[in-house]
XYZ file of C-alpha atoms in Angstrom:
171
model
C 0.000 0.000 0.000
C 1.166 3.499 -0.716
C -0.269 4.922 2.483
C -2.610 4.159 5.337
C -5.496 6.112 3.806
C -5.521 3.797 0.778
C -5.093 0.715 2.948
C -8.077 1.703 5.127
C -10.263 2.197 2.053
C -9.242 -1.023 0.307
C -9.216 -3.507 3.216
C -12.234 -5.800 3.366
C -13.338 -8.847 5.345
C -12.097 -11.985 3.623
C -14.238 -15.099 3.951
C -12.598 -17.278 1.270
C -8.974 -18.221 1.686
C -6.453 -20.162 -0.339
C -5.127 -23.371 1.215
C -1.587 -21.966 1.460
C -0.366 -21.340 5.004
C 0.814 -17.798 5.633
C 4.550 -17.295 5.854
C 6.147 -17.196 9.304
C 7.822 -13.842 8.671
C 4.470 -12.307 7.698
C 2.778 -13.708 10.800
C 5.689 -12.455 12.902
C 5.162 -8.912 11.551
C 1.417 -9.127 12.249
C 2.123 -10.217 15.825
C 4.793 -7.513 16.213
C 2.187 -4.909 15.289
C -0.005 -6.361 18.061
C 2.890 -6.033 20.477
C 3.469 -2.340 19.728
C -0.186 -1.294 19.433
C -1.375 1.356 21.882
C -3.045 0.201 25.084
C -4.412 2.091 28.083
C -1.643 3.064 30.473
C 0.612 0.850 28.307
C -0.511 -2.153 30.373
C -0.481 -4.395 27.279
C -3.091 -6.915 28.485
C -3.475 -8.554 25.067
C -2.975 -12.309 24.844
C -3.032 -13.963 21.437
C -3.443 -17.670 20.810
C -2.223 -18.742 17.360
C -3.976 -21.738 15.812
C -2.237 -23.371 12.855
C -2.156 -27.118 13.429
C -4.795 -29.251 11.710
C -6.083 -30.319 15.122
C -6.420 -26.730 16.375
C -8.097 -25.488 13.185
C -10.499 -28.436 13.297
C -11.431 -27.602 16.905
C -11.982 -23.966 15.948
C -14.327 -24.983 13.160
C -16.380 -26.949 15.696
C -16.778 -23.804 17.791
C -17.722 -21.380 15.008
C -18.940 -21.563 11.441
C -16.997 -18.331 10.858
C -13.538 -19.908 10.815
C -14.193 -20.278 7.105
C -11.338 -22.185 5.473
C -8.556 -20.045 6.972
C -5.242 -21.840 7.556
C -4.438 -19.658 10.596
C -6.787 -18.379 13.271
C -5.899 -16.001 16.074
C -7.848 -15.855 19.310
C -7.423 -12.397 20.816
C -7.992 -11.987 24.530
C -7.497 -9.382 27.237
C -6.034 -10.485 30.545
C -8.314 -8.958 33.193
C -5.464 -9.166 35.721
C -3.283 -6.934 33.518
C -5.805 -4.461 32.073
C -5.915 -0.840 33.181
C -8.782 0.199 35.443
C -9.887 3.836 35.433
C -10.876 5.746 38.572
C -14.469 5.517 37.343
C -14.297 1.704 37.261
C -13.811 1.501 33.496
C -11.897 -1.601 32.423
C -9.829 -1.026 29.278
C -8.843 -4.609 28.372
C -11.500 -5.268 25.732
C -10.852 -1.876 24.136
C -7.114 -2.575 24.107
C -7.672 -5.992 22.521
C -9.955 -4.396 19.906
C -7.239 -1.861 19.033
C -4.706 -4.687 18.751
C -7.049 -6.742 16.553
C -7.711 -3.823 14.228
C -3.996 -3.087 13.947
C -3.319 -6.722 13.042
C -6.068 -6.652 10.403
C -4.485 -3.660 8.703
C -0.982 -5.145 8.880
C -2.277 -8.435 7.489
C -3.907 -6.655 4.550
C -0.703 -4.749 3.906
C 1.076 -8.149 3.757
C -1.473 -9.457 1.210
C -3.206 -11.538 3.889
C -6.956 -11.467 4.387
C -8.770 -11.478 7.707
C -12.275 -11.282 9.116
C -13.199 -10.131 12.625
C -15.255 -12.917 14.211
C -17.282 -12.725 17.394
C -19.841 -15.422 16.554
C -18.594 -18.397 18.532
C -19.553 -20.596 21.456
C -17.407 -19.000 24.149
C -17.543 -21.735 26.825
C -16.658 -24.381 24.235
C -13.863 -22.214 22.802
C -12.481 -21.567 26.282
C -12.512 -25.288 27.087
C -11.126 -26.423 23.712
C -8.047 -24.195 23.989
C -7.704 -24.103 27.793
C -8.194 -20.344 27.929
C -7.931 -19.107 31.531
C -11.018 -17.565 33.131
C -9.219 -14.246 33.663
C -8.845 -13.884 29.867
C -11.715 -12.027 28.246
C -12.130 -13.452 24.746
C -12.595 -10.463 22.443
C -12.355 -11.899 18.934
C -11.240 -14.644 16.621
C -9.320 -13.567 13.545
C -9.132 -16.044 10.654
C -6.072 -15.239 8.520
C -4.914 -16.415 5.119
C -4.214 -15.438 1.558
C -7.495 -14.515 -0.140
C -8.693 -17.086 -2.665
C -9.078 -16.035 -6.278
C -12.845 -15.891 -5.651
C -12.527 -13.541 -2.680
C -13.957 -10.094 -3.305
C -15.400 -7.296 -1.174
C -19.121 -7.824 -0.694
C -20.827 -5.488 -3.217
C -23.384 -3.185 -1.690
C -22.022 -3.941 1.773
C -18.304 -3.210 1.941
C -18.579 -0.006 -0.034
C -21.682 1.355 1.719
C -20.723 4.015 4.244
C -22.775 6.629 6.026
C -22.022 10.226 5.125
C -19.360 11.761 7.342
C -21.924 14.296 8.565
C -23.784 11.476 10.329
C -20.650 10.558 12.228
C -18.843 13.802 12.971
C -20.057 16.813 14.908
C -18.021 20.012 15.075
C -18.527 22.223 18.112
């Protein structure tokens, strides 16, 4: 991508992946972006579980129909014991994990790797299948892989955006 503006406009949710596993160096850069993403008070509560083995991917597909045919799936969590707590009681872990997930999605797209934010899963089964500790808040699953030749942005969905006036208010 030439710049972030173009990347943000062109990125789309990929739901059809090629069978090819993503390269380690590309995954390492995606995970590095997660490591350096901003978090409240720099507490860095994000925990990421990388699924790549056939057994792990098979388990993930039992937990959600939204794993698609991705060769890699990330489970992004926030450690409640490490998240920042505001004076007003606000817990920032889920927000931090969402920032991290979004950053990884953009880095993946810049690497030529598709992704799709997934929240539709059976959480107790997912937690049990991958032995996710109770203090980890599961924020998202992120299927990753090279888009298949048939992968395209959903017409009439991806490109439909509200006018900026409905989102922004100047005071």
